[in-house]
XYZ file of C-alpha atoms in Angstrom:
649
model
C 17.682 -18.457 -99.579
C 20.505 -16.033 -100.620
C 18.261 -13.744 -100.152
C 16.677 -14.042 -97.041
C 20.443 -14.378 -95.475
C 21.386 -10.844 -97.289
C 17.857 -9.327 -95.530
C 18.587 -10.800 -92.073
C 22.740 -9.478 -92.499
C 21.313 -5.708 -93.442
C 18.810 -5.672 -90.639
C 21.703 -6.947 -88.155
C 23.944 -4.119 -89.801
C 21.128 -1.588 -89.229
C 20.594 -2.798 -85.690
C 24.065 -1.978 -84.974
C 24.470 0.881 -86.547
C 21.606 2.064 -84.524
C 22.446 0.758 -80.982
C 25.902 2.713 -81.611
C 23.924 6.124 -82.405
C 22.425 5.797 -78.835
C 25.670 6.925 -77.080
C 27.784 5.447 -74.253
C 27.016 2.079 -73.863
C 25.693 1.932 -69.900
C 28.284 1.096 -67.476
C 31.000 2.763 -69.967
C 33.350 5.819 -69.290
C 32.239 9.169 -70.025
C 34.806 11.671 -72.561
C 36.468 13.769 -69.251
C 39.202 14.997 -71.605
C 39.201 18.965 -73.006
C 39.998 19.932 -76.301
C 43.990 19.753 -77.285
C 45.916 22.344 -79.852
C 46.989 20.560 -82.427
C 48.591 23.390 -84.498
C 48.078 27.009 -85.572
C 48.902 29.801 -88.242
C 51.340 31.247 -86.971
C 52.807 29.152 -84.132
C 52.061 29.919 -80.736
C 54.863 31.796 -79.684
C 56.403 32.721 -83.311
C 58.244 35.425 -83.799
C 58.251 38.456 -86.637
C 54.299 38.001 -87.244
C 52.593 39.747 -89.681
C 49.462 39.002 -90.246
C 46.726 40.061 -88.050
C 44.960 36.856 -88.914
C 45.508 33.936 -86.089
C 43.769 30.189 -86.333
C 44.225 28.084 -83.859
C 43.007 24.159 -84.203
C 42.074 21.460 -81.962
C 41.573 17.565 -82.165
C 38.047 18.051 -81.271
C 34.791 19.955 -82.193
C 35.020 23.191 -79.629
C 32.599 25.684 -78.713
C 33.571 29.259 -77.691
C 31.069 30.997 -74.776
C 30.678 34.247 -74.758
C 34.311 35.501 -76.346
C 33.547 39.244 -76.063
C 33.619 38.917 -72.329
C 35.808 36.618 -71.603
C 38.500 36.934 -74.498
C 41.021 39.785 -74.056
C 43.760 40.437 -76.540
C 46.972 42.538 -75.366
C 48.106 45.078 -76.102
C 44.444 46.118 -76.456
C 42.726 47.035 -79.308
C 40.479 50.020 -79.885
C 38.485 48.386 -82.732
C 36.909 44.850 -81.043
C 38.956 41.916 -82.879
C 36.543 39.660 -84.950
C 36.693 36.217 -82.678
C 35.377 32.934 -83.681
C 34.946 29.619 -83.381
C 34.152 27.009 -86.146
C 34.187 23.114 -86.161
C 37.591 22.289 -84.937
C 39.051 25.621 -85.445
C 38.980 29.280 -83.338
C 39.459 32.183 -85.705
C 40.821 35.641 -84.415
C 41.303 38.732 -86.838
C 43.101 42.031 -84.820
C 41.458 45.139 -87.080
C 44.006 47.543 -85.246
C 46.988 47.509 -86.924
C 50.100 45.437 -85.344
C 52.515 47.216 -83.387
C 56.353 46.456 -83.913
C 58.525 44.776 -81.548
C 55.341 44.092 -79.722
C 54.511 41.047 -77.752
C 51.137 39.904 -78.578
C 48.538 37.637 -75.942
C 45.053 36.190 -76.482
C 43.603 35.291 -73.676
C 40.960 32.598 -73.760
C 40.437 32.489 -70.305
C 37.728 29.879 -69.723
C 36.227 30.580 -72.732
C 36.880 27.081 -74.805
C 35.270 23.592 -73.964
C 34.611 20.727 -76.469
C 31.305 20.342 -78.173
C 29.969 17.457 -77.011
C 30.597 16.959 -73.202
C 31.198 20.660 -72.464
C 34.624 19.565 -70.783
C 36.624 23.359 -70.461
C 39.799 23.840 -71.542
C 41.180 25.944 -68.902
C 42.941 29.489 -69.281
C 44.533 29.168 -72.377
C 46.866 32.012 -74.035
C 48.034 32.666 -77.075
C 51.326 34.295 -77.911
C 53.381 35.446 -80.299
C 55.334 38.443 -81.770
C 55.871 41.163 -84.324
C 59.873 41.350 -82.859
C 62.699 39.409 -83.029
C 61.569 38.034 -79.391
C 59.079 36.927 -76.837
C 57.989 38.773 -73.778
C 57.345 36.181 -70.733
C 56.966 38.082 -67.541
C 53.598 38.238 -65.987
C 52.481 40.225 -62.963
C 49.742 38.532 -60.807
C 47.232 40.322 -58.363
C 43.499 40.253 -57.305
C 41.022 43.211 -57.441
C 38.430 43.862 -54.448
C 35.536 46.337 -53.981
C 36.985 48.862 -51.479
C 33.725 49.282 -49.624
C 33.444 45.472 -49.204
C 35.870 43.749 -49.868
C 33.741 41.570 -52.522
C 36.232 40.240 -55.325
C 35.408 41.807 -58.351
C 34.419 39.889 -61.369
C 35.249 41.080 -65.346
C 36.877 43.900 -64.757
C 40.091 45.084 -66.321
C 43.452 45.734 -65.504
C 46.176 46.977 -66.804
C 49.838 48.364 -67.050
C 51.446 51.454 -67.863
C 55.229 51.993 -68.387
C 54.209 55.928 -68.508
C 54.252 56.495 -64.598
C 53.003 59.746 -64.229
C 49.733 60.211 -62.919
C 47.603 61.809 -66.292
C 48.568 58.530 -68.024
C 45.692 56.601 -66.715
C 43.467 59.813 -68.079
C 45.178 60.543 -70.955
C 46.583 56.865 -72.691
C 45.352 53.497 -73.190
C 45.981 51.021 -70.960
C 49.668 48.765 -72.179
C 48.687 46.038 -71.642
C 45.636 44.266 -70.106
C 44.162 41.285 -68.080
C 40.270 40.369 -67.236
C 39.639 39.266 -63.788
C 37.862 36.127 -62.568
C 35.393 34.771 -60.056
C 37.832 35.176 -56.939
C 38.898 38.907 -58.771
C 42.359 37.030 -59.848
C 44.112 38.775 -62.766
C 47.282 37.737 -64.739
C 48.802 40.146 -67.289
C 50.595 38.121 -69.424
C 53.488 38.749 -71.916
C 54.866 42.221 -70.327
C 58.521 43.476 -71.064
C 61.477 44.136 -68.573
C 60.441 47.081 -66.708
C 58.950 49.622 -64.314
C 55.333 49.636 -64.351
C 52.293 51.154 -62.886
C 48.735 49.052 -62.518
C 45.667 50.089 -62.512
C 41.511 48.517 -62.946
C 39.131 50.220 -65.009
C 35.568 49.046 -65.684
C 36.095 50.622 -68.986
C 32.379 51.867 -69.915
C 33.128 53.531 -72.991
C 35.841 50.856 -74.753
C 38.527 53.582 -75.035
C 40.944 51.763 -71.847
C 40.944 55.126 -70.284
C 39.551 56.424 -67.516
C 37.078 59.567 -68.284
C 33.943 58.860 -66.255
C 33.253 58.433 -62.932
C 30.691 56.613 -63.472
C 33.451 53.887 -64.044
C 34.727 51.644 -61.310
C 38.197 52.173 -61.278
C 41.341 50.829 -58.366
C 44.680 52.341 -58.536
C 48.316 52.215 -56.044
C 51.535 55.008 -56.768
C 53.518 51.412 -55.846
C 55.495 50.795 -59.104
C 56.647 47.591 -60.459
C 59.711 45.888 -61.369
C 58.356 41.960 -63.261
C 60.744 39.338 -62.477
C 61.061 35.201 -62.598
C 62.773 32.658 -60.322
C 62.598 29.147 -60.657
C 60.542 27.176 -58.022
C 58.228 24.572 -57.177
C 54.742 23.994 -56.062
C 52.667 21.003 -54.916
C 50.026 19.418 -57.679
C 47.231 17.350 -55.904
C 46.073 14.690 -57.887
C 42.322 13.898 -57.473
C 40.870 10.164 -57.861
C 37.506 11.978 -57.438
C 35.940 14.740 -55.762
C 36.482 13.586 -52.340
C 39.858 11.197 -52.415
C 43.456 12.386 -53.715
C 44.884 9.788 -55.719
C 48.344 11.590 -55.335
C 50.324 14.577 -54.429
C 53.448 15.381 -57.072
C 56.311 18.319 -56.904
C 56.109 20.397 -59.777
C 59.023 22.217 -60.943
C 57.768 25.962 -62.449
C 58.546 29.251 -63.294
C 57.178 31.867 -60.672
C 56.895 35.286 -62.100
C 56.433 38.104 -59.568
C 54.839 40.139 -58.395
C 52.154 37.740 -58.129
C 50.077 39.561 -54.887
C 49.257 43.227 -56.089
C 45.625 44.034 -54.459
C 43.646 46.588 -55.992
C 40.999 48.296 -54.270
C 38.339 49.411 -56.476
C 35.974 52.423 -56.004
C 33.082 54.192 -57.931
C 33.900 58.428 -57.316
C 30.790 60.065 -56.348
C 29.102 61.649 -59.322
C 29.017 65.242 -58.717
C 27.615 66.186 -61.609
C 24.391 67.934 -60.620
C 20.863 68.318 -62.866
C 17.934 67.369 -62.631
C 16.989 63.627 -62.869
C 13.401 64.303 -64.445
C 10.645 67.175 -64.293
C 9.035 68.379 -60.677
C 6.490 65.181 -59.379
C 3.122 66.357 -57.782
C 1.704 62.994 -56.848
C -0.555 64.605 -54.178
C -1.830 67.736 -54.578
C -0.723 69.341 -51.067
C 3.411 68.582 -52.162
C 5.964 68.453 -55.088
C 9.153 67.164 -55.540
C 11.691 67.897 -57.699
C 15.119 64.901 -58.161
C 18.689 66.212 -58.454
C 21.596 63.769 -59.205
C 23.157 65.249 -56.985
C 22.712 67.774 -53.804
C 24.519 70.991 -53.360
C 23.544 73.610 -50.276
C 22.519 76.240 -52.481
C 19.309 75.339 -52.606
C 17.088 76.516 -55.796
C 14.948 79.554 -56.281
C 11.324 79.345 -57.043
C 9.533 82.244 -58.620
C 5.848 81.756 -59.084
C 3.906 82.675 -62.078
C 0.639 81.994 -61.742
C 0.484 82.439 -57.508
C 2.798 83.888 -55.353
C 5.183 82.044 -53.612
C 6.312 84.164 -50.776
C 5.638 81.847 -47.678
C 4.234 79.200 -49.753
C 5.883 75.992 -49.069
C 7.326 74.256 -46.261
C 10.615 72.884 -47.713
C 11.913 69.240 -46.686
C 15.171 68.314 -47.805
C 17.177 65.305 -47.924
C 19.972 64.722 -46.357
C 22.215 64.743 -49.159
C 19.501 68.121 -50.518
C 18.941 65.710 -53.674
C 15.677 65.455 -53.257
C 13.672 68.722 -52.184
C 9.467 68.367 -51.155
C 7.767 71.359 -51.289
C 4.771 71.452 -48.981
C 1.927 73.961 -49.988
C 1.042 75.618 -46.728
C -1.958 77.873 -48.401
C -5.026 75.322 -49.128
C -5.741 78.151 -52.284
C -3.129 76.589 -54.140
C -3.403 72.715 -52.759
C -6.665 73.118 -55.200
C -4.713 74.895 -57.737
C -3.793 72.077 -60.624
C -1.338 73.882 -62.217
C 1.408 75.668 -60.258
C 3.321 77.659 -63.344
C 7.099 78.475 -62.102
C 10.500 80.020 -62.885
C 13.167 77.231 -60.944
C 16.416 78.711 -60.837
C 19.005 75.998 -60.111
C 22.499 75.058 -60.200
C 24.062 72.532 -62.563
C 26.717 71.309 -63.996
C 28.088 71.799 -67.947
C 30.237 69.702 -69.823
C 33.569 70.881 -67.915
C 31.866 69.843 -64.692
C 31.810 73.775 -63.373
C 28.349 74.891 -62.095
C 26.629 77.468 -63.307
C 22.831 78.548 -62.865
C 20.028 76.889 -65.015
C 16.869 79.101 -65.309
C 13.702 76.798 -66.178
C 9.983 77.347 -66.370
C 7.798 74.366 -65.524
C 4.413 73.406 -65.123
C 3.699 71.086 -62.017
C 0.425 69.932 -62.800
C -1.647 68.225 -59.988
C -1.671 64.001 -60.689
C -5.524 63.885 -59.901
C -7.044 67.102 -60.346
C -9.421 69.416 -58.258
C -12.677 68.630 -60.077
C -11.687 64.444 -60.099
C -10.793 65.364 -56.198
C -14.343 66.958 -55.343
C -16.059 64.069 -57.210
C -14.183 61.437 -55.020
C -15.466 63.319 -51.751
C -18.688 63.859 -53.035
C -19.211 59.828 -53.346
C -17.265 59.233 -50.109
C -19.605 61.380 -48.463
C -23.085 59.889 -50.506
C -21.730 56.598 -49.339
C -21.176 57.427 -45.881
C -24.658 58.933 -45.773
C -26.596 56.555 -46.552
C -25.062 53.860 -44.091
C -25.947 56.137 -41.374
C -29.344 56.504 -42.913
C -29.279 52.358 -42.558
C -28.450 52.448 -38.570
C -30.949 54.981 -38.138
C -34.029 53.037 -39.776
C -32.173 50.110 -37.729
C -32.768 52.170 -34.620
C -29.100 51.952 -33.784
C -26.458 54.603 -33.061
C -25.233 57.093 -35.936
C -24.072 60.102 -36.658
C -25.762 63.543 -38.097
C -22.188 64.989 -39.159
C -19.624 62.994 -41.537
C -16.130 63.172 -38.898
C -13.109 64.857 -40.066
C -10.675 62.428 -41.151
C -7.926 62.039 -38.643
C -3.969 63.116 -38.920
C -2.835 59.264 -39.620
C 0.020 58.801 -37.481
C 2.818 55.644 -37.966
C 4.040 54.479 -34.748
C 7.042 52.676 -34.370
C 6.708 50.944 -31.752
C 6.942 46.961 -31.210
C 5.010 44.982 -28.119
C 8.334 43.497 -27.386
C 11.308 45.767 -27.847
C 15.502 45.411 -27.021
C 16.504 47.568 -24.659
C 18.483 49.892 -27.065
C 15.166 49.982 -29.948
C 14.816 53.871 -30.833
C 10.917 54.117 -30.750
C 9.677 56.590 -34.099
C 6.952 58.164 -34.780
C 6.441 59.605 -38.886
C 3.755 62.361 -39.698
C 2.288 61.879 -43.197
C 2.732 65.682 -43.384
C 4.543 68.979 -41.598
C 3.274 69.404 -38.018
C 1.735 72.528 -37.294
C 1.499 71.806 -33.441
C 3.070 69.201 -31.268
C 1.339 68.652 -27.442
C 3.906 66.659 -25.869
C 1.891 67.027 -22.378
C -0.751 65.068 -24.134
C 1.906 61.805 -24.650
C 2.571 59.629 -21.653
C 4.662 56.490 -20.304
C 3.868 54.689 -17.714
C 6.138 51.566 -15.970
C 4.576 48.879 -14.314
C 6.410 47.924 -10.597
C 5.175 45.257 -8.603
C 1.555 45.651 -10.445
C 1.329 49.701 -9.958
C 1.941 52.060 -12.614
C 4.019 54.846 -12.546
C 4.823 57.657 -14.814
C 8.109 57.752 -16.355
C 10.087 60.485 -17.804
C 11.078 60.709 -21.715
C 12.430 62.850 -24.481
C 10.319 63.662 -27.605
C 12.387 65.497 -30.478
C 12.083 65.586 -34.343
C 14.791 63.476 -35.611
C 18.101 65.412 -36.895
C 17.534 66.296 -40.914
C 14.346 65.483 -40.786
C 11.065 67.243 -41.190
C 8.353 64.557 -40.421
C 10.314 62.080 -38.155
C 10.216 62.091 -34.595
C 12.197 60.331 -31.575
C 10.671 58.888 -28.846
C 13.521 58.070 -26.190
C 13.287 56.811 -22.646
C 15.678 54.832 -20.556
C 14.346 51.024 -21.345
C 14.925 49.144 -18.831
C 15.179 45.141 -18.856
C 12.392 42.782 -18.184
C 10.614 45.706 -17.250
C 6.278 46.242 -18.781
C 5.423 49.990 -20.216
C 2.379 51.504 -21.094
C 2.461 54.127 -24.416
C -0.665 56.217 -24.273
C -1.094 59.644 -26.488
C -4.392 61.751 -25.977
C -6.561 63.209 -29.311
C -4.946 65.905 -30.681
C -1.486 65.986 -29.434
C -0.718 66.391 -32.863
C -1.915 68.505 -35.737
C -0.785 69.610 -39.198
C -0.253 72.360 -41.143
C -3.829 71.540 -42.265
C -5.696 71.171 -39.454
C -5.880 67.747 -39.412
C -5.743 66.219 -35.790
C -4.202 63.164 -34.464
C -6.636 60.300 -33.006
C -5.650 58.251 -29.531
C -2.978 55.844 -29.345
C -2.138 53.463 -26.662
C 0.352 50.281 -26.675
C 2.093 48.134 -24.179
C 5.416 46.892 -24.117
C 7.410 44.350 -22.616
C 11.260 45.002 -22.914
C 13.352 41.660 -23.237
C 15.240 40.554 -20.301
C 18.801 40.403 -20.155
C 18.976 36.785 -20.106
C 18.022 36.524 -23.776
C 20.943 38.424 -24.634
C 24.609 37.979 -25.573
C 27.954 40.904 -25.101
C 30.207 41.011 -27.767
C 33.450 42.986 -27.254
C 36.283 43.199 -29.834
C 39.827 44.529 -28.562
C 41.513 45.833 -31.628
C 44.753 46.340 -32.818
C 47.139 46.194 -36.320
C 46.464 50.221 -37.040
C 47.224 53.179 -35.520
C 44.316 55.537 -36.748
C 42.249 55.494 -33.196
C 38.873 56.689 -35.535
C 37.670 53.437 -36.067
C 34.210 52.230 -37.022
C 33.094 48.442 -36.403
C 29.588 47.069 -37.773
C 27.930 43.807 -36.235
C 26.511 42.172 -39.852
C 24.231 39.451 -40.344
C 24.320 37.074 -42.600
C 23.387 39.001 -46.013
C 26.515 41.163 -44.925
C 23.943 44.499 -43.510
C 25.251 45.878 -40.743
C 22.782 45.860 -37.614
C 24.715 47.606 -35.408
C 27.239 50.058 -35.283
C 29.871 51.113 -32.835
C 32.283 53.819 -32.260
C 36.227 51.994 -30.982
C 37.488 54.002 -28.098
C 40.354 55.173 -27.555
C 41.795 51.789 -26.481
C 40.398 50.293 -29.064
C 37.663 48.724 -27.069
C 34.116 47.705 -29.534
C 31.153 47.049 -27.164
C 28.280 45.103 -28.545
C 25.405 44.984 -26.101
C 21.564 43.147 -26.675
C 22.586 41.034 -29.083
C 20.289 38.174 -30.017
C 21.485 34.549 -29.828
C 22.577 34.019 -33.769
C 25.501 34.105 -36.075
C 26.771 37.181 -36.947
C 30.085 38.869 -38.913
C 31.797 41.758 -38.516
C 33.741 44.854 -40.048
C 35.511 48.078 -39.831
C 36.934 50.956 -41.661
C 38.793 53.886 -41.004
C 36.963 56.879 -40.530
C 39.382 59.294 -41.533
C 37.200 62.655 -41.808
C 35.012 61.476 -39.172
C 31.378 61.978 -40.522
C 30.379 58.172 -39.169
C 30.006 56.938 -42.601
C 32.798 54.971 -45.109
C 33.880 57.331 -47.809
C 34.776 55.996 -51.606
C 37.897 57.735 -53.063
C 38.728 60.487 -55.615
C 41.236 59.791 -58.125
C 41.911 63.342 -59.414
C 42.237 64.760 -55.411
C 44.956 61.738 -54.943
C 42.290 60.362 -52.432
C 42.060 56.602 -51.994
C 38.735 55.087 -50.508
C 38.859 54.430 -46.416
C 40.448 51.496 -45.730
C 38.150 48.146 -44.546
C 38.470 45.324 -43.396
C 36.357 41.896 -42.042
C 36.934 39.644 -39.002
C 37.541 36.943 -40.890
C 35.734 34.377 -38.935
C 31.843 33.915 -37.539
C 31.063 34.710 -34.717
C 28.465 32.983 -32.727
C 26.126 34.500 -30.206
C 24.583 32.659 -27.138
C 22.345 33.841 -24.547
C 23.688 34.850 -21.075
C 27.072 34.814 -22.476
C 29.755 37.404 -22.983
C 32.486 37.220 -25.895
C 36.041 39.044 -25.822
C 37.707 38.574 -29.365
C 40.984 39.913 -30.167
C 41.039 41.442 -33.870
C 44.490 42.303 -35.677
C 42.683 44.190 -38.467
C 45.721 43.748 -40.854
C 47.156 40.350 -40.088
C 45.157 38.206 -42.229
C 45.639 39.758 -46.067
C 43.084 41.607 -47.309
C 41.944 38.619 -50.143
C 41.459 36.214 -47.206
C 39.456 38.590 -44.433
C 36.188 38.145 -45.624
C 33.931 34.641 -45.066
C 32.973 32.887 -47.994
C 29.503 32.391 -46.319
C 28.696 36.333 -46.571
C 30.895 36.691 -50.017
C 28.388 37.058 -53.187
C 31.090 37.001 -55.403
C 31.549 33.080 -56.146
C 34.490 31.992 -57.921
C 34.350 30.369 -61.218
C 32.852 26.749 -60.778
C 34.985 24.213 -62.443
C 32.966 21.869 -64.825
C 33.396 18.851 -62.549
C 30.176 17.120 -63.565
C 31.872 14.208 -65.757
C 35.020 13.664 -63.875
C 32.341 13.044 -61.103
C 30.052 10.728 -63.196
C 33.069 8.883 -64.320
C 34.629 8.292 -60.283
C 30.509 7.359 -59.372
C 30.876 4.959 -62.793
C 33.987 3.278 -61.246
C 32.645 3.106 -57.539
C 29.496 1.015 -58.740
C 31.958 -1.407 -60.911
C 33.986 -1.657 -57.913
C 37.469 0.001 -59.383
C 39.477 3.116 -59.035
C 39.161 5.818 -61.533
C 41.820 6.819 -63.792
C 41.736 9.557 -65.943
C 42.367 8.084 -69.454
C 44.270 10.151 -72.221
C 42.886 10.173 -75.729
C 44.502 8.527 -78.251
């Protein structure tokens, strides 16, 4: 019997012990609480350290995400510190050697959350010192791209005390922050002082800038770090929908805490070539630069002669150069065998000429070419052969394959559509007698005047522009051969009707701007991926007209166009040149047919981190791990109480 009742107690035992393995009991509180410090070697903030050895332990199992990222020690170090976490323990060993009388800080950022729930810790920071004392000022800011205005995520900033302008070139960065989701940095532990501050996506690890390639932000403002005593307002959430309370909160408020930093990319000017001469098609090659320059290579050929050879189109940066071959002869020539005489850059960034000798071979060559038309034309053949044993129509001669034309233009257009129309090669001859335009009135057609121009910088573009009136039908009709190319090949018919919207489908936006006194002022219309759709020109007034605009929700924003080329220019840190200034409307703006909207726009009275809407901003900030504070304020709706955030014990 003795027995039996020991059996039936172990079973009971085991059937506890494995009901309590299965977790939180259902209708029971979920663990909402991060991980605490519960010591460390040395203290946090101890003075006359050491050792470059610091562990730091919790009252919890922790994990650490991604610490080369997110955890930054100050001043930095050259060599990466070794970072770690184990159990209930994070390990950091500094392999640069200590500085004296040197405020340390490791910043955790979000880096540490317990094991089990994930719950974060927050931005924790480490302190301490090799000196007698502790330095506590901080200086605040927020870095944005300059082009924009996107916060930038991850990248660094820093201080100098060195405020000369080579510094940032020449010497690592003092001290250093990482910036977050919303581009928010804090540089903790800095001295009494005047200071410079600069960002630096540091590429090469060395925390100074010597590429251009690196997205960098910089001011001339100095810095004086200060403290004053002050208070702020803590909201206390019952979940994530209801405050439970609001409390004053006496603090220390270090300043500054609003430096913005726009950051820039400088163009790369260094110039060679991005890969060897491409001759996908036989009748063109193409040869990459990283970067354009008007001195445009020289081309001496080897195996043909290239006096009046190619037809050259350029881009409009000269980057990328297409050589047309004019001469058949050497279309069917696989190999064209040439001395290229360029311009480059060396290691100083000074140009100087390059002398190369390439092969541009042919991607599909002549024989592969000749077999292709041979079948084409066997194939061809005998289908006519088919329709003539049918007794219907064929032909005796294979036609010429036509000059294959892309036409731009839409059945229903805006008023202010630019019609297009690309050649797949140079024109030889353009017939613009043989294009016409007709406009329907009261059910006649009339003819209607036009322009017809190759579009500036182009070679194989070309503008078709008429006054487009509202409402109002056209005809498009072009005649056989009104255009031809530099091989012979001749354009087919084209005709195409179009109805141009009425003005009732239509809204008028006009902005009236003010807040800056440079009168060159550029406004774009964007949509909701932040592309601009249109673009307009301020007068002198300040007046931005924005006419045919579909019924929708749009954005807008402007920059400065200081050298007024009609594009946004990034700056140059070496020429003292910061990027053109921008800036959003920082509101939607709705469109409705039939309607006209006047908006007023200070461009500089909302700050720069506020212009732009969060609907068009890519750059999210950090999400706070909510999830279990939520699951724990849904736990205590169902039971019918109020949440409150329990401490551990």
């Amino acid at each position: 019997m003795r027995k039996v009742f020991g059996l039936l107690a172990i079973g009971c035992l085991l059937l506890a012990v494995g009901c309590a393995r299965m977790g939180q009991p259902d209708g029971g509180w979920y663990d909402d609480d991060p991980p605490r410090v519960i010591a460390s070697t040395p203290k946090d903030k101890e003075t006359d350290v050491t050792s470059q050895k610091v562990t730091i332990y919790f009252n919890e199992y922790i994990k650490l995400a991604d610490a080369t990222q997110k955890v930054i020690v100050s001043p930095p170090q050259l060599e990466m510190p070794e970072i770690k976490g184990a159990g209930k323990k994070i390990i950091v060993e500094l392999k640069d050697s200590l500085k004296p009388n040197t405020t340390y800080t490791i910043d955790f950022s979000d880096a540490i959350s317990d094991n089990n729930e994930d719950n974060p810790m927050g931005n924790y920071t480490f302190t301490f010192s090799t000196g007698e004392q502790i330095d506590t000022f901080e200086v605040a800011g927020c870095v944005l791209d300059a082009s924009n205005l996107e916060p930038v995520k991850g990248i660094l900033v820093g201080l100098y005390d060195d405020l000369s302008d080579s510094a940032f070139k020449t010497k690592p960065l003092l001290r250093v922050s990482r910036t977050n989701g919303s581009g928010r940095f804090v540089i903790k532990g800095v001295a009494p002082g005047e200071y410079r501050v600069y960002a630096l996506q540091d590429m090469d690890g060395n925390y100074v800038f010597n590429q251009k390639s690196e997205m960098m932000a910089y001011t001339h403002q100095t810095f004086k770090p200060s403290a004053a005593p002050d208070v702020r307002q803590d909201t206390i959430w019952r979940d994530s929908l209801h405050i439970d309370n609001i409390q004053q909160v006496k603090y220390t408020h270090f300043y500054p805490d609003d430096i913005i930093l726009l950051a820039f990319q400088e163009v790369m000017t260094d110039r060679y070539l991005l890969k060897q001469p491409e001759r996908t098609d036989a009748n063109h090659f193409t040869i990459y630069f990283s970067y354009g320059n008007p001195q445009l290579p020289q081309i001496k050929g080897l195996n043909f002669n290239e006096e009046d050879a190619f037809i050259l189109e350029a881009s409009a940066k000269k980057d990328t150069l297409t050589y047309w071959l004019k001469d058949t002869t050497l279309v069917n020539q696989d190999t064209l065998r040439m001395e290229l005489s360029y311009l480059m850059t060396d290691t100083a960034g000074v140009l100087y000429t390059q002398v190369d000798t390439v092969d541009v071979l042919a991607k599909t060559n002549y024989e592969k070419r000749q077999k292709e038309r041979k079948k084409a034309v066997e194939e061809w053949t005998k289908q006519q052969e088919k329709l003539k044993k049918r007794g219907e129509p064929y032909d005796s001669i294979m036609p010429i394959d036509p000059l294959r034309v892309t036409y731009h233009v839409p059945q229903q257009m805006d008023p202010d559509y630019r019609v297009t129309f690309e050649m797949p090669t140079p024109l030889a001859r353009c017939d613009t007698a043989a294009i016409h335009l007709y406009t329907k009135i009261d059910s006649l057609w009339y003819r209607t005047p036009f322009e017809f121009n190759r579009k500036d910088s182009t070679l194989r573009t070309y503008e078709f522009i008429a006054e487009w009136q509202p409402n109002t039908e056209y005809s498009l009709e072009i005649d056989s051969a009104a255009f031809v190319d530099i091989y012979s090949y001749a354009s087919e018919t084209y005709k195409q009707g179009i109805k141009v919207r009425s003005m009732d489908e239509y809204a008028t936006l006009l902005f009236q701007l003010s807040g800056v006194s440079d009168s060159t002022v550029i406004v774009e219309l964007l949509n909701k991926s932040d592309k601009p759709i249109k673009t307009v020109h301020a007068d002198q007034n300040g007046n931005v007209e924005f006419f045919y605009l579909k019924p929708s929700i749009y954005y807008a924003r402007a920059f400065i166009d200081r050298n007024g080329n009609g594009k946004w220019d990034t700056g140059d840190y070496d020429q003292n040149l910061q990027p053109e200034d921008v800036y959003y409307y920082p509101r939607s703006i709705e469109c409705k047919a039939k309607f006209d909207i006047t908006l007023s726009w200070n461009l500089t009275g909302t700050p720069r981190t506020q212009q732009k809407p969060g609907v068009i901003t890519k750059q999210k900030p950090d999400k706070e791990r909510q999830k279990l504070r939520n699951r724990n304020a849904e736990r205590a709706r169902q039971m019918g109480k109020e949440y409150v955030k329990k401490v551990k014990e």
